[in-house]
Amino acid sequence: MNKVDLSVSVGPLKLRNPILLASGTVGYGNEMSEHIDLNKIGGIVTKSLSLKPRKGNPPQRIVETPAGMLNAIGLANVGVEVFLKEKIPFLKKFDVPLICNIAASTIEEYIECTKILTEERSISAFEINVSCPNVKEGGLQFGNDISAVGKITAKVKAVTNKPLIIKLSPNVSYISDFAKVVKDEGGDAVSAINTLVGTSFNIFTRRPKIYNVTGGLSGPAIKPVALAKVLEINQRVPIPVIGIGGIMNWQDVIEFMIAGSSAIQLGTVNFINPKASEEILKGLEEYCIKYNVKKISELTGSLKLK
Amino acid sequence: MLTTEAPVAKTIELGNNIYLLKILSPNIASNIKPGQFLNVRVSETYYPLLRRPFSVCDVTGDHIFIMFNVLGEGTKILAHKHKGQTIDILGPLGNGFTYADDFETAVIVAGGLGAAPFPYLIRELKRNKKNIISFVGGKTESDVITYGMENIFISTDDGSLGLKGTVVNLLNRNINLLKNEKVKIFSCGPNAMLRALKEFCLKNNLECEVSTECAMACGFGICQGCPIESTHNHEKYLLVCKDGPVFNVKDVEI
């Protein structure tokens, strides 16, 4: 029996606890279910889906950096059709909110994917990836283009009744400007942040270490940046924020919630410790008991600046 | 597939910067197959951050062995582990070698640290009453690892030990040994070597399994970091961690 109320709301989306597993770090749930009880976590954000399957980038896709890693997977995914036919039946076996992440190359493709997926009852919400840094024709341009982000939000919102979350790029001057346009165009929440663009070279061959030349930096190295972006949004725009960026333990979760996150996503840590989500939930509960936090949602935006 | 905190039983320096770590893990020891791998977290700090994948090198009783050379921060930390310290292991992972099928002679072809998975495979091959011939190569004498090998032929690129040339040159020179029996080749080594070996096997119609390598984060399929091109379907990559690391050489583009 939980002594603490860990439930949170992200706009209209109700979650039993604030721990979500980030897109691209949980696949479609099957591998992760061997490590953790999916019924205990707040929700799963599926690997980015596009209308048609995507092969992704050739190797090397990953390189380790100090306290982080660069990845350029290139949105390899099974596509909407296979997802519905082959991946959803497995996920349906669990009582866990499913947030479907969509990454497209055109605004029309975002709309088309959402239209098809919104019919699936087991999907609780959509997270729109306008910020993948590793595909040339799409992601980054959208993520950097404030009017495109507004347009995608409005047009996707028009074809679904499900909560709509826009995953924002940190590779901009003021992330809060993007959060504001999401809010203005009817988006329900933002996820902040996606990965930071980075690169790494082999000094002996003078070649890039990853095929795509640049990749997305994740892991504890980006946590301070992510926290500052969450705080910036929280101070300027009244929209729920899902905090992401280098969260490794329960202490990091508390920090993100204080900065203004209603919920958080675990990403890179899943690769290193696939049991992290369960361990973090235990830590959160103990923290709340010890510091007399009756509802964990009280922590959201509770930063004291003076 | 499990995460296990396992105590180090012994660190063995084989020389030339090559180490063996003997780890007590009855659970992994009783479940792991030759060619499967372990993803090892060398430190609880954030540097290095990611786990390191290692083929299982050998299994004796309740102990497992991994073999590595000290290249960067992660392997430096591993080489300094001493008895009783625990390491965090995820495994067994991936698909191992198929070695109980209908062949008489196993031909091991290893380049450099590609020798790592073979002591355990050879142990199991012997249990299955197979003959064994090992072809071992390296750039130079100090790269040649013969630990756990049997019936050994050696080559080096610079000729400092054995035949001067590649291990595939060496194999080609001894092709008569492969002609009269049902043979199966098992190989691990640098991609350039595996490419040459694939060509050799296709030309001579020889059955061959290769253990492949790729940078990866998770080791169990969620990061999608380790693609390898399939020969049969160019629309989709296979993953080294989940679909491999051991493949029939005909199934992958190397």
XYZ file of C-alpha atoms in Angstrom:
560
model
C 0.000 0.000 0.000
C 1.480 3.338 -1.084
C 1.687 5.814 1.742
C 2.426 8.568 -0.720
C 0.298 9.759 -3.601
C 2.651 9.477 -6.561
C 0.000 10.221 -9.166
C 0.440 13.215 -11.431
C -1.415 14.976 -14.215
C 0.198 16.203 -17.394
C -2.621 18.397 -18.622
C -5.466 15.991 -19.366
C -3.207 12.954 -19.106
C -3.446 11.211 -15.715
C -0.511 9.037 -14.680
C -0.115 6.794 -11.642
C 3.378 8.167 -11.135
C 5.672 10.647 -12.871
C 8.089 8.088 -14.359
C 7.837 7.655 -18.121
C 10.296 5.738 -20.275
C 11.551 7.946 -23.094
C 11.079 7.288 -26.756
C 13.932 5.314 -28.285
C 15.031 3.844 -24.970
C 12.278 1.308 -24.422
C 11.660 0.021 -27.973
C 8.090 -1.236 -28.061
C 8.197 -2.597 -24.541
C 9.029 -6.266 -25.074
C 12.746 -6.205 -24.196
C 12.153 -3.940 -21.197
C 9.428 -6.206 -19.824
C 12.114 -8.789 -19.069
C 13.699 -6.359 -16.619
C 10.854 -4.453 -15.015
C 7.154 -4.758 -14.316
C 5.679 -2.423 -16.924
C 2.496 -2.271 -14.852
C 4.304 -0.240 -12.220
C 5.672 2.625 -14.294
C 3.876 5.835 -15.184
C 3.961 5.211 -18.910
C 5.884 4.221 -21.983
C 6.774 6.512 -24.860
C 7.243 4.287 -27.884
C 10.104 4.518 -30.338
C 9.406 7.276 -32.895
C 7.027 6.066 -35.573
C 6.862 7.236 -39.153
C 4.200 6.379 -41.706
C 6.425 3.885 -43.519
C 9.212 1.804 -41.944
C 12.599 3.524 -41.747
C 15.864 1.673 -42.013
C 17.851 4.221 -40.027
C 21.498 5.216 -40.377
C 24.375 2.835 -41.118
C 26.828 2.081 -38.302
C 28.449 3.601 -36.338
C 25.364 4.996 -34.636
C 26.609 5.428 -31.093
C 29.659 6.845 -29.392
C 30.344 7.351 -25.737
C 31.386 10.798 -24.517
C 32.250 12.051 -21.029
C 29.169 11.393 -18.860
C 27.086 10.952 -21.972
C 26.646 9.431 -25.370
C 25.973 10.584 -28.902
C 23.465 8.713 -30.987
C 22.435 9.000 -34.591
C 20.029 6.106 -35.060
C 18.166 7.937 -37.804
C 14.670 7.064 -36.556
C 14.877 3.384 -37.494
C 11.359 2.097 -36.886
C 8.793 -0.422 -38.051
C 6.270 2.108 -39.357
C 2.674 2.692 -38.285
C 1.159 -0.383 -39.893
C 3.527 -2.953 -38.369
C 3.324 -1.111 -35.044
C -0.441 -1.545 -34.922
C -0.371 -5.115 -36.155
C 2.643 -6.537 -34.332
C 3.655 -4.270 -31.436
C 0.360 -3.054 -29.970
C -0.938 -6.581 -29.145
C 2.029 -7.136 -26.826
C 1.718 -3.720 -25.181
C -1.998 -4.268 -24.619
C -1.197 -7.060 -22.186
C 0.002 -4.448 -19.720
C -1.853 -1.855 -17.755
C 0.473 0.979 -18.695
C -0.351 4.246 -20.438
C 1.055 4.266 -23.926
C 2.293 7.520 -25.382
C 2.918 7.168 -29.049
C 5.837 9.173 -30.402
C 5.573 10.274 -34.016
C 8.418 11.550 -36.164
C 7.679 12.557 -39.706
C 9.363 14.297 -42.610
C 6.414 16.441 -43.652
C 3.469 18.065 -41.889
C 1.152 15.857 -43.949
C 2.916 12.758 -42.664
C 2.439 13.884 -39.031
C -1.252 14.320 -39.708
C -1.593 11.004 -41.518
C 0.187 9.040 -38.761
C -1.925 10.667 -36.052
C -5.157 10.038 -37.941
C -4.394 6.325 -38.202
C -3.088 5.898 -34.666
C -5.792 7.915 -32.922
C -8.250 5.112 -33.746
C -6.259 2.733 -31.524
C -7.875 2.836 -28.087
C -4.842 1.620 -26.172
C -2.881 4.752 -27.089
C -3.261 7.305 -24.292
C -1.527 10.297 -25.839
C 0.765 11.451 -28.620
C 4.223 12.892 -28.340
C 5.250 14.654 -31.507
C 8.952 14.601 -32.217
C 9.715 17.848 -34.021
C 13.265 17.751 -32.864
C 15.163 14.646 -33.894
C 18.582 15.953 -34.883
C 19.580 12.944 -36.967
C 17.428 12.949 -40.060
C 18.297 15.381 -42.737
C 14.979 16.141 -44.356
C 12.872 16.674 -41.282
C 13.339 16.897 -37.580
C 15.841 19.626 -36.995
C 14.362 22.133 -39.405
C 10.927 21.700 -37.854
C 12.311 21.880 -34.348
C 14.062 25.168 -35.140
C 11.191 26.704 -37.029
C 8.695 28.266 -34.683
C 5.933 28.629 -37.246
C 6.353 25.000 -38.356
C 6.058 23.842 -34.724
C 2.894 25.916 -34.362
C 1.449 24.552 -37.574
C 2.215 20.921 -36.670
C 0.623 21.415 -33.236
C -2.556 22.914 -34.655
C -2.925 20.437 -37.497
C -2.249 17.347 -35.401
C -4.536 18.595 -32.632
C -7.278 18.943 -35.224
C -7.221 15.201 -35.988
C -7.089 13.737 -32.481
C -8.933 14.048 -29.192
C -6.022 12.514 -27.324
C -3.604 14.620 -25.288
C -0.931 16.131 -27.502
C 2.620 16.582 -26.262
C 5.258 18.287 -28.388
C 8.861 17.214 -27.777
C 11.011 20.299 -28.053
C 14.533 20.797 -29.299
C 17.071 22.393 -26.965
C 19.071 23.550 -29.979
C 17.343 26.944 -30.023
C 17.943 30.279 -28.283
C 14.683 30.429 -26.320
C 12.874 27.139 -25.855
C 10.038 28.991 -24.089
C 9.115 30.716 -27.380
C 8.449 27.248 -28.785
C 6.523 26.157 -25.689
C 4.380 29.288 -26.064
C 3.465 28.518 -29.663
C 2.569 24.953 -28.655
C 0.318 26.338 -25.933
C -1.239 28.911 -28.281
C -1.976 26.295 -30.932
C -3.718 23.938 -28.544
C -0.937 21.559 -27.473
C -1.492 20.001 -24.045
C 2.103 19.703 -22.865
C 5.737 19.835 -23.958
C 8.557 17.388 -23.410
C 11.874 19.086 -22.787
C 14.464 18.344 -23.888
C 15.404 16.238 -26.872
C 19.125 15.623 -27.371
C 21.689 18.343 -27.979
C 23.555 18.279 -31.278
C 27.138 17.139 -30.814
C 29.950 15.314 -32.536
C 33.169 13.462 -31.845
C 36.175 12.686 -34.043
C 38.849 10.050 -34.241
C 42.096 12.025 -34.029
C 44.147 9.300 -35.746
C 41.974 8.805 -38.820
C 40.601 12.390 -38.648
C 37.167 10.984 -39.348
C 33.900 11.481 -37.451
C 33.207 8.662 -35.018
C 29.592 8.367 -36.132
C 28.402 7.846 -39.685
C 25.963 10.764 -39.563
C 28.859 13.058 -38.482
C 26.698 14.700 -35.794
C 24.476 12.995 -33.266
C 22.285 13.750 -30.302
C 24.002 14.094 -26.950
C 22.223 12.504 -23.992
C 23.059 11.306 -20.509
C 24.072 13.073 -17.292
C 26.243 15.496 -19.280
C 23.119 17.334 -20.474
C 21.204 17.411 -17.185
C 22.083 20.996 -16.199
C 21.073 22.237 -19.663
C 17.788 20.334 -19.530
C 16.989 21.653 -16.047
C 17.581 25.231 -17.173
C 15.289 24.726 -20.185
C 12.529 23.256 -18.013
C 12.859 26.183 -15.629
C 12.757 28.678 -18.504
C 9.512 27.190 -19.830
C 7.997 27.000 -16.378
C 8.734 30.639 -15.672
C 7.366 31.938 -18.947
C 4.613 29.656 -20.259
C 1.698 28.071 -18.377
C 1.967 24.655 -20.023
C 2.735 21.298 -18.363
C 6.305 20.148 -18.922
C 7.636 16.599 -19.065
C 11.279 16.892 -18.036
C 13.928 14.853 -19.842
C 17.683 14.987 -19.962
C 20.241 12.877 -18.179
C 18.053 11.673 -15.326
C 19.924 8.825 -13.637
C 18.340 8.501 -10.181
C 15.494 9.639 -7.931
C 17.372 12.733 -6.824
C 17.469 13.892 -10.443
C 13.712 13.333 -10.725
C 13.035 15.542 -7.694
C 15.284 18.223 -9.164
C 13.386 18.171 -12.468
C 10.037 18.337 -10.694
C 11.124 21.272 -8.553
C 12.219 23.024 -11.760
C 8.701 22.703 -13.093
C 8.203 19.211 -14.544
C 4.855 17.515 -13.999
C 6.360 14.199 -15.032
C 9.753 13.065 -16.303
C 11.196 10.642 -18.807
C 14.074 8.246 -18.281
C 16.209 7.793 -21.372
C 19.884 6.886 -21.490
C 19.788 5.352 -18.003
C 17.602 2.534 -19.373
C 20.554 1.381 -21.482
C 22.841 1.206 -18.481
C 20.459 0.069 -15.796
C 17.251 -1.354 -17.245
C 15.828 -1.577 -13.724
C 16.331 2.144 -13.064
C 12.633 3.042 -13.232
C 11.689 0.666 -10.423
C 14.623 1.747 -8.264
C 13.729 5.404 -8.816
C 10.097 4.863 -7.830
C 11.233 3.355 -4.557
C 13.556 6.309 -3.948
C 10.811 8.826 -4.688
C 8.461 7.204 -2.247
C 11.069 7.166 0.497
C 11.922 10.822 -0.135
C 8.260 11.831 0.068
C 7.755 9.935 3.317
C 10.894 11.357 4.884
C 10.160 14.961 3.892
C 6.417 14.748 4.451
C 5.419 15.274 0.831
C 1.893 13.843 0.704
C 1.400 14.263 -3.010
C 4.433 14.170 -5.252
C 2.736 16.641 -7.585
C 3.267 19.300 -4.883
C 6.898 19.335 -5.946
C 6.199 20.580 -9.466
C 7.535 24.107 -9.878
C 8.301 24.441 -6.155
C 11.748 25.937 -6.700
C 12.488 28.719 -4.225
C 14.423 31.480 -5.913
C 14.652 33.727 -2.862
C 18.887 -12.144 -19.319
C 19.675 -10.734 -15.931
C 21.696 -8.090 -14.226
C 24.039 -9.636 -11.702
C 26.500 -8.241 -9.202
C 29.279 -10.795 -9.494
C 32.545 -10.928 -7.549
C 35.876 -11.007 -9.372
C 37.759 -14.209 -8.516
C 41.026 -13.391 -10.253
C 42.635 -11.003 -12.721
C 45.080 -12.795 -14.994
C 47.565 -10.894 -17.140
C 48.333 -12.903 -20.250
C 50.991 -10.427 -21.375
C 51.100 -7.920 -24.241
C 48.341 -5.896 -22.597
C 45.859 -8.814 -22.696
C 43.904 -9.657 -19.550
C 41.528 -12.357 -18.406
C 39.004 -11.654 -15.711
C 37.679 -14.661 -13.830
C 34.280 -13.919 -12.315
C 32.129 -16.000 -9.987
C 28.610 -16.285 -11.337
C 26.964 -19.710 -11.066
C 23.861 -18.368 -12.751
C 25.566 -17.031 -15.865
C 28.022 -19.958 -15.943
C 25.191 -22.461 -16.140
C 23.214 -20.555 -18.770
C 25.672 -18.976 -21.178
C 26.566 -20.546 -24.546
C 29.802 -20.073 -26.502
C 29.585 -16.919 -28.621
C 27.088 -15.164 -26.374
C 28.195 -11.977 -24.650
C 27.962 -9.968 -21.474
C 27.458 -6.233 -21.134
C 29.595 -5.107 -18.231
C 29.308 -1.935 -16.206
C 32.857 -1.223 -15.122
C 32.105 1.655 -12.769
C 29.205 3.161 -10.865
C 30.294 6.670 -11.805
C 29.287 8.466 -14.993
C 32.686 8.065 -16.633
C 32.736 5.737 -18.354
C 28.962 5.823 -18.608
C 28.039 2.898 -20.822
C 28.418 -0.816 -20.323
C 31.118 -2.641 -22.291
C 30.227 -5.737 -24.315
C 32.532 -8.773 -23.983
C 32.186 -12.250 -25.471
C 32.255 -14.962 -22.897
C 35.795 -16.321 -23.184
C 35.487 -19.435 -21.081
C 33.411 -21.134 -18.425
C 34.751 -23.449 -15.752
C 32.405 -24.671 -13.020
C 30.729 -21.638 -11.488
C 33.183 -19.191 -13.071
C 33.036 -17.197 -16.264
C 35.978 -15.540 -18.005
C 36.186 -12.463 -20.182
C 39.253 -11.492 -22.247
C 40.188 -7.927 -23.122
C 43.046 -5.626 -23.999
C 43.476 -2.345 -22.204
C 42.421 0.289 -24.721
C 40.553 3.029 -22.879
C 39.161 4.070 -19.520
C 36.754 1.149 -19.193
C 39.250 -1.621 -19.799
C 41.830 0.167 -17.625
C 39.382 0.029 -14.710
C 38.618 -3.640 -15.417
C 42.296 -4.579 -15.482
C 42.671 -3.121 -11.991
C 39.770 -5.039 -10.471
C 40.935 -7.293 -7.705
C 39.582 -10.374 -6.017
C 36.299 -9.822 -4.214
C 35.345 -6.584 -5.965
C 31.999 -6.970 -7.673
C 31.106 -6.008 -11.199
C 27.663 -5.430 -12.622
C 26.993 -7.816 -15.502
C 24.047 -7.960 -17.867
C 23.736 -11.279 -19.637
C 23.852 -13.771 -21.201
C 23.053 -11.720 -24.305
C 22.690 -12.495 -28.008
C 22.976 -15.692 -29.988
C 26.007 -17.939 -29.758
C 27.690 -20.406 -32.120
C 25.888 -23.478 -33.445
C 28.365 -26.244 -32.815
C 26.494 -29.492 -32.300
C 25.386 -29.911 -35.916
C 26.676 -32.382 -38.453
C 30.374 -31.641 -39.070
C 33.560 -33.417 -38.126
C 36.185 -30.711 -37.911
C 35.833 -27.249 -36.444
C 38.173 -24.702 -37.974
C 38.778 -21.718 -35.729
C 39.906 -18.536 -37.488
C 40.839 -15.744 -35.097
C 42.437 -12.357 -35.656
C 43.968 -10.498 -32.727
C 41.539 -10.191 -29.821
C 39.071 -12.129 -31.965
C 40.522 -15.097 -30.061
C 38.318 -14.148 -27.100
C 35.243 -16.371 -27.629
C 37.121 -19.531 -28.597
C 38.439 -21.154 -25.400
C 34.832 -21.849 -24.358
C 33.743 -22.886 -27.849
C 36.700 -25.285 -28.122
C 35.852 -26.792 -24.741
C 32.295 -27.457 -25.945
C 33.452 -28.688 -29.378
C 35.643 -31.258 -27.675
C 32.720 -32.387 -25.564
C 30.853 -32.895 -28.833
C 33.759 -35.009 -30.155
C 34.746 -32.608 -32.932
C 38.264 -32.287 -34.347
C 39.747 -28.828 -33.989
C 42.200 -26.832 -36.090
C 42.991 -23.235 -35.095
C 44.281 -20.529 -37.420
C 45.414 -17.532 -35.438
C 46.650 -14.248 -36.864
C 47.766 -10.810 -35.803
C 49.524 -7.723 -37.100
C 52.662 -8.723 -35.276
C 53.887 -11.386 -32.846
C 52.525 -9.616 -29.755
C 48.981 -9.559 -31.221
C 48.810 -13.330 -31.623
C 46.645 -14.845 -28.891
C 46.740 -18.625 -28.676
C 45.139 -18.940 -25.231
C 42.804 -21.930 -25.174
C 43.448 -22.780 -28.839
C 44.296 -26.273 -30.133
C 46.201 -27.572 -33.127
C 47.470 -24.100 -33.932
C 48.672 -22.476 -37.170
C 49.921 -18.888 -36.961
C 50.317 -15.916 -39.294
C 51.409 -12.319 -38.785
C 51.159 -9.401 -41.188
C 54.821 -8.518 -40.622
C 56.106 -12.101 -40.549
C 57.437 -11.811 -36.984
C 55.732 -15.116 -36.141
C 54.470 -17.914 -38.393
C 53.485 -17.237 -41.979
C 53.945 -13.679 -43.251
C 50.479 -12.659 -44.360
C 46.904 -12.635 -43.203
C 45.143 -15.438 -41.405
C 43.033 -15.967 -44.544
C 46.260 -16.389 -46.577
C 47.245 -18.956 -43.970
C 43.935 -20.745 -44.295
C 44.219 -20.752 -48.073
C 47.695 -22.250 -47.875
C 46.333 -25.097 -45.733
C 43.205 -25.645 -47.750
C 44.043 -29.311 -48.179
C 43.260 -29.769 -44.472
C 39.708 -28.643 -45.143
C 39.097 -30.719 -48.238
C 38.519 -34.257 -47.086
C 36.300 -33.772 -44.099
C 33.039 -32.125 -43.193
C 34.279 -28.843 -41.791
C 32.709 -25.802 -40.258
C 34.549 -22.545 -39.763
C 34.096 -20.397 -36.663
C 35.609 -16.953 -36.799
C 36.041 -13.678 -34.993
C 38.285 -10.744 -35.786
C 38.495 -7.366 -37.499
C 35.972 -6.645 -40.255
C 38.614 -6.613 -43.004
C 39.566 -10.155 -41.983
C 35.940 -11.301 -41.822
C 35.314 -9.855 -45.288
C 38.247 -11.771 -46.752
C 37.122 -14.892 -44.932
C 33.596 -14.569 -46.268
C 34.946 -14.432 -49.813
C 37.123 -17.473 -49.121
C 34.201 -19.448 -47.682
C 31.821 -18.586 -50.500
C 34.449 -19.490 -53.100
C 35.210 -22.815 -51.468
C 31.658 -23.528 -50.395
C 32.517 -23.761 -46.708
C 30.052 -23.410 -43.855
C 31.071 -20.516 -41.606
C 29.816 -18.653 -38.569
C 31.292 -15.312 -37.585
C 31.104 -13.388 -34.339
C 30.628 -9.711 -35.207
C 31.234 -6.510 -33.315
C 29.677 -3.050 -33.232
C 29.538 -0.144 -30.815
C 26.373 -0.493 -28.777
C 24.761 0.943 -25.660
C 22.210 -1.450 -24.184
C 23.123 -4.871 -25.597
C 19.530 -6.128 -25.681
C 17.810 -4.354 -28.546
C 16.339 -1.136 -27.203
C 18.946 1.418 -28.255
C 19.110 0.253 -31.895
C 22.739 1.306 -31.850
C 24.336 -1.708 -33.518
C 22.978 -2.276 -37.046
C 24.442 -4.808 -39.451
C 23.350 -5.156 -43.061
C 21.446 -8.311 -43.896
C 22.235 -10.126 -47.143
C 18.594 -11.038 -47.642
C 16.641 -7.886 -46.755
C 18.062 -4.473 -47.560
C 15.017 -2.648 -46.199
C 15.931 -3.368 -42.629
C 19.116 -3.770 -40.599
C 19.737 -6.663 -38.274
C 21.061 -5.835 -34.814
C 24.419 -7.239 -33.720
C 23.228 -7.516 -30.108
C 19.934 -9.330 -30.641
C 20.138 -11.024 -34.027
C 23.846 -11.800 -33.529
C 26.562 -11.325 -32.501
C 27.122 -14.699 -34.207
C 25.799 -14.946 -37.747
C 26.115 -17.394 -40.584
C 28.548 -15.532 -42.824
C 26.085 -15.818 -45.715
C 23.447 -13.831 -43.839
C 25.307 -10.565 -43.272
C 27.186 -7.958 -45.272
C 30.456 -7.343 -43.504
